[in-house]
Short mmCIF file of C-alpha atoms in Angstrom, two decimals:
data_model
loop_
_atom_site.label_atom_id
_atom_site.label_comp_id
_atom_site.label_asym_id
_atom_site.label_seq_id
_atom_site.Cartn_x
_atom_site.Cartn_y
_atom_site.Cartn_z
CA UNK A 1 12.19 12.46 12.18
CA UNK A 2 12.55 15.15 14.99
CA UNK A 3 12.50 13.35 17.95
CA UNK A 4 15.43 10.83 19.24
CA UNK A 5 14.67 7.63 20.42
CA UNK A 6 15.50 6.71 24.44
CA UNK A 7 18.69 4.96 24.73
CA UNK A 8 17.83 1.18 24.55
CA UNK A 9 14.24 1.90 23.25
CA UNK A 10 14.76 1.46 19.94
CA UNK A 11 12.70 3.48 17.78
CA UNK A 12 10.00 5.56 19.48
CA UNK A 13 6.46 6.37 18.26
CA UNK A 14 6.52 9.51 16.95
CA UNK A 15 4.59 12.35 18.42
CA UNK A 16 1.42 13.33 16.17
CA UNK A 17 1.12 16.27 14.59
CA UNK A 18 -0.89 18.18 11.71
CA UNK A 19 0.79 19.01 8.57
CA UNK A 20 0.16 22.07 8.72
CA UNK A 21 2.64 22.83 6.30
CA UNK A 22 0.97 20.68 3.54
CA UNK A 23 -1.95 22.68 4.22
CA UNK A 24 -0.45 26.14 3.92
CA UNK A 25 1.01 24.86 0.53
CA UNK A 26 -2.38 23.43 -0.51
CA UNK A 27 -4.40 27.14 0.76
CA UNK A 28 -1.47 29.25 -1.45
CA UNK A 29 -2.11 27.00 -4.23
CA UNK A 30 -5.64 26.61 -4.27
CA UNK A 31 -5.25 30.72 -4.06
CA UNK A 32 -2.97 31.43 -6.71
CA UNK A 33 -4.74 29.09 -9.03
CA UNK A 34 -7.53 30.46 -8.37
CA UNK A 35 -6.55 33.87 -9.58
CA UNK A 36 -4.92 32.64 -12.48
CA UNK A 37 -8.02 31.17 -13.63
CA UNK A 38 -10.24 34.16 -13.15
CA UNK A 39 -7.41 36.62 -14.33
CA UNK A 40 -5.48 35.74 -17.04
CA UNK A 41 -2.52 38.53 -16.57
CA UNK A 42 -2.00 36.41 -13.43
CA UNK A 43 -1.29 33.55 -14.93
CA UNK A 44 0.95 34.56 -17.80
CA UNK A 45 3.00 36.81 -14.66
CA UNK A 46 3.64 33.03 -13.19
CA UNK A 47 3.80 30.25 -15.87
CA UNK A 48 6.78 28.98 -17.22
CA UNK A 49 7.40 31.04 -20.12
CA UNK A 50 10.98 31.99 -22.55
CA UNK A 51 10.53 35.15 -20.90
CA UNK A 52 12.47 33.65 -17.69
CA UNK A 53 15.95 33.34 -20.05
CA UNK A 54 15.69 37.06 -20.37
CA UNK A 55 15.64 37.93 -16.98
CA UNK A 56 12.12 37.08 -15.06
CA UNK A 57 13.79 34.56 -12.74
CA UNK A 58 10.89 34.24 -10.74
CA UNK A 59 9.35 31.67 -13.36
CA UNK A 60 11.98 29.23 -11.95
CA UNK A 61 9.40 28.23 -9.12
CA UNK A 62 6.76 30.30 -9.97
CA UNK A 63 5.07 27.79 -12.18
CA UNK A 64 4.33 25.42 -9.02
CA UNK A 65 1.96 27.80 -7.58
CA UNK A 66 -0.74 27.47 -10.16
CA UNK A 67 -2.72 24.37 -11.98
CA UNK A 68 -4.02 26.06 -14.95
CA UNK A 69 -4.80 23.47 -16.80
CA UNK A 70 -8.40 22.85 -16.00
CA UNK A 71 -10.45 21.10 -13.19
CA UNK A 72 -8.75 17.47 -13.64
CA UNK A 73 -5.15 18.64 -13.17
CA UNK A 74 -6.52 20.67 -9.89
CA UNK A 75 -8.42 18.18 -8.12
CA UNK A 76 -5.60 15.39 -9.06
CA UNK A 77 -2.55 17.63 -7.89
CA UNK A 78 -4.75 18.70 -4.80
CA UNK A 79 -5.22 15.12 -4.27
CA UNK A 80 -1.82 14.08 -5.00
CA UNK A 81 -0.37 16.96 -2.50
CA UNK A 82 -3.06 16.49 0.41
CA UNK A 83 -2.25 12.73 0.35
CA UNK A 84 1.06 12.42 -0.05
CA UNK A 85 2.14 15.26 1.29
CA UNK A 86 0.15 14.86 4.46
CA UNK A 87 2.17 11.61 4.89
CA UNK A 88 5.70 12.92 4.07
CA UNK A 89 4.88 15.49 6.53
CA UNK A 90 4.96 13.02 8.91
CA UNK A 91 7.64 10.78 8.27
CA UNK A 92 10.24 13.55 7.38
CA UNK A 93 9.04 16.60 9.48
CA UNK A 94 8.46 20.29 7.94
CA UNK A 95 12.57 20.97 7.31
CA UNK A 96 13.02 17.79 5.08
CA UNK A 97 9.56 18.48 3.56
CA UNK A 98 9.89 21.39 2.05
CA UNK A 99 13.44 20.34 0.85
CA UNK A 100 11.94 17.24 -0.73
CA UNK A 101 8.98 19.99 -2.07
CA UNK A 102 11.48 22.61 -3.21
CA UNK A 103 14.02 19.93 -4.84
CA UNK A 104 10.89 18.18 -7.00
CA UNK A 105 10.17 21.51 -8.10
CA UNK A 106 13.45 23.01 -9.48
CA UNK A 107 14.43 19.64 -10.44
CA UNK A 108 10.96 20.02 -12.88
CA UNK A 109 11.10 23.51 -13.95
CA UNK A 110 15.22 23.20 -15.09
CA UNK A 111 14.19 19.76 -16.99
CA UNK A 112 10.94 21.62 -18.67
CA UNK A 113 12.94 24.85 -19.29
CA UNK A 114 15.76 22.74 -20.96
CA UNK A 115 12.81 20.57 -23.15
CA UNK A 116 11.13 23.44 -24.22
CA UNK A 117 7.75 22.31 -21.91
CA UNK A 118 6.19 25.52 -21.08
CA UNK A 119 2.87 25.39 -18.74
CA UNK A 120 2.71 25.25 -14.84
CA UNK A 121 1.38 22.90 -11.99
CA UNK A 122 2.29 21.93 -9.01
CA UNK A 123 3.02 18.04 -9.79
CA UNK A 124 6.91 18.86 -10.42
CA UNK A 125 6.89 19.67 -6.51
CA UNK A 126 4.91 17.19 -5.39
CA UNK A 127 6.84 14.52 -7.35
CA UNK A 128 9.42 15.32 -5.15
CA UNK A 129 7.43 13.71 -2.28
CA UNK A 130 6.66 11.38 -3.82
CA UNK A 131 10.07 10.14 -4.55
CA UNK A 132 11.04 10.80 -0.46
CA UNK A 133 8.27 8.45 0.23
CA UNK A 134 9.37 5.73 -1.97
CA UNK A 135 12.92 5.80 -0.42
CA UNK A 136 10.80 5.28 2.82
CA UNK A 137 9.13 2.43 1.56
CA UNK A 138 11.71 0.64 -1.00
CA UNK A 139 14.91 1.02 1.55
CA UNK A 140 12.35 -0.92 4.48
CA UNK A 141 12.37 2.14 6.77
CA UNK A 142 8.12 1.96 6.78
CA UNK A 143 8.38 -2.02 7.41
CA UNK A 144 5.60 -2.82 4.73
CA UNK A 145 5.37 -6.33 3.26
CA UNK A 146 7.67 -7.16 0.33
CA UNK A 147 4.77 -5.92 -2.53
CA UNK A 148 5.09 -2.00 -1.64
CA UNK A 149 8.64 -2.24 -1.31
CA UNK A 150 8.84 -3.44 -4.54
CA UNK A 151 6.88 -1.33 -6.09
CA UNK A 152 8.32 1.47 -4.54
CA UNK A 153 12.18 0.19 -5.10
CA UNK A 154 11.02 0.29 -9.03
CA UNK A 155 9.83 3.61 -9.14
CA UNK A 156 13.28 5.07 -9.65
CA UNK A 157 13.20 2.95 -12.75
CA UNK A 158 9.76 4.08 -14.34
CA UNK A 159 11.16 7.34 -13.12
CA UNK A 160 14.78 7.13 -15.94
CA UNK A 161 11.97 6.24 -18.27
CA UNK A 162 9.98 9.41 -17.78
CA UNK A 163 13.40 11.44 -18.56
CA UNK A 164 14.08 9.51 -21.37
CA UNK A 165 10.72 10.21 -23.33
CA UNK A 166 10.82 13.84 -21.95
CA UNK A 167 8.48 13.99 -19.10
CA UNK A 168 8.92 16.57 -16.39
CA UNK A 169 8.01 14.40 -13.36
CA UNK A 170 10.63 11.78 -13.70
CA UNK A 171 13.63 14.62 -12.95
CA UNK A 172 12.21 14.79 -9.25
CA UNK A 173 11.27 12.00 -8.61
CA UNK A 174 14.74 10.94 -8.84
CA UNK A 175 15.95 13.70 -6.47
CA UNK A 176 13.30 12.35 -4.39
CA UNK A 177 14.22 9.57 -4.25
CA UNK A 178 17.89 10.47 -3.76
CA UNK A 179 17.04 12.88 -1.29
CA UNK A 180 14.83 10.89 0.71
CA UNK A 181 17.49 7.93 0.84
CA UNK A 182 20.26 10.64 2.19
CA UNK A 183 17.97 11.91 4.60
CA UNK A 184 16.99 8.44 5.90
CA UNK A 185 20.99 7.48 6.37
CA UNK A 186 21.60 10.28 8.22
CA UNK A 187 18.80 9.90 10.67
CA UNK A 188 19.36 6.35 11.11
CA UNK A 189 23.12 7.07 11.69
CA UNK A 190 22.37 9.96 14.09
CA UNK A 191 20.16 8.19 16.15
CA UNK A 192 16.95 9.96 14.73
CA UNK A 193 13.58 8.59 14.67
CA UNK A 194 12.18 6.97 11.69
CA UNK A 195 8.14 6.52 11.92
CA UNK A 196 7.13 3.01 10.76
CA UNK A 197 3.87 2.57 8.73
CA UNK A 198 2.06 1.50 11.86
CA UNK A 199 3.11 4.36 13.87
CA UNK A 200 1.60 6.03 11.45
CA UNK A 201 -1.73 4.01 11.54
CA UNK A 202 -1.11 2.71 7.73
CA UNK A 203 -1.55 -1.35 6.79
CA UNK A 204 -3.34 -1.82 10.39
#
C-alpha cells in the first residue's frame, strides 16, 4: 500500500519486497523466548503478571515477546507470525503492520489483564494480523472467489464469540479487523495501491 497507481492505470502491481520486518519480530521473539525458557528470572521479568497494576508497566506488551508455554505454542505462533505476517507485510506495508501488530497486542494484554488471564505469547499480536487480513479478504480488496470472502467476512463473528467466553484472541482480532477495514478506505480513497491476491502470487 505504498506506491500510487498511474493515473488511468488502475491499480498497479506492487513492487516486491521482503518482510523484513516480520522477520526482525520473528528473530526478537525466537530470542526472548529463548531466554525465558533457559532462565526463568527472564520470564517472570516479562509475563503478564498483577505485578503490572502496581507499577511494572512494561508487562503491558511485554508478554508478546515470549511463548513460554512449551514447544507447540512456539512452533504454532512462529508459524502463525511467519505466515501471516509475511503476507500482511505485503499487502499493508511495514507502517500499517506494525500498527495492526501493536493494536492485536494491547487489545490482548488489556482484555487478559481485565479477565484475570495471566501467561504470555505472542498470538494476541499476531491476531491482530490476522484480523487486517480478513478485512482484505471479506471487504473484496484481494479479489478471491466468494468461499474466502466468506469465511473471512465471518471471522468478526467467531471473533464476539471468543470475547464472550473470555478468550484473549477475539479482542484483536476485532481491532484487526476494524483497523484493517479503515486502513483499506483510506487507501482506496487516496488513490493508494491495494495488492490483489494474484499480485501477490496467491490462488494462481
Amino acid at each position: 500500500m505504498t506506491d500510487a497507481p498511474r493515473p488511468g492505470s488502475g491499480l498497479a502491481a506492487p513492487r516486491p519486497h521482503r518482510a523484513w520486518l516480520t522477520w526482525t519480530v520473528f528473530a526478537v521473539t525466537a530470542a526472548t523466548t529463548a531466554a525465558g525458557l533457559l532462565s526463568p528470572a527472564t520470564r517472570s521479568a516479562l509475563d503478564r503478571a498483577p505485578a503490572f497494576f502496581t507499577g511494572e508497566w512494561w508487562r503491558l506488551i511485554s508478554p508478546i515477546s515470549i511463548n513460554p508455554e512449551g514447544w507447540h505454542q512456539i512452533i504454532f505462533n512462529a508459524a502463525a507470525l511467519l505466515v501471516l505476517g509475511t503476507l500482511a507485510e505485503r499487502v499493508y506495508g511495514r507502517l500499517r503492520w506494525g500498527t495492526l501488530y501493536l493494536a492485536g497486542a494491547l487489545a490482548g494484554e488489556i482484555f487478559s489483564y481485565a479477565t484475570d488471564n495471566y501467561s504470555a505469547g505472542s498470538s494476541v499480536a499476531i491476531a491482530g494480523l490476522l484480523g487486517g487480513l480478513a478485512a482484505w479478504v471479506g471487504l473484496g480488496h484481494a479479489r478471491l472467489p466468494v468461499p474466502p470472502r466468506v469465511t473471512a467476512a465471518a471471522l468478526p463473528a467467531g471473533a464476539v464469540v471468543l470475547v464472550v467466553i473470555g478468550d484473549e484472541h477475539g479482542a484483536p482480532i476485532l481491532i484487526g479487523c476494524a483497523l484493517g477495514a479503515l486502513m483499506l478506505w483510506h487507501a482506496r480513497r487516496t488513490g493508494r495501491t491495494v495488492p490483489t491476491a494474484e499480485q501477490l502470487g496467491i490462488g494462481r
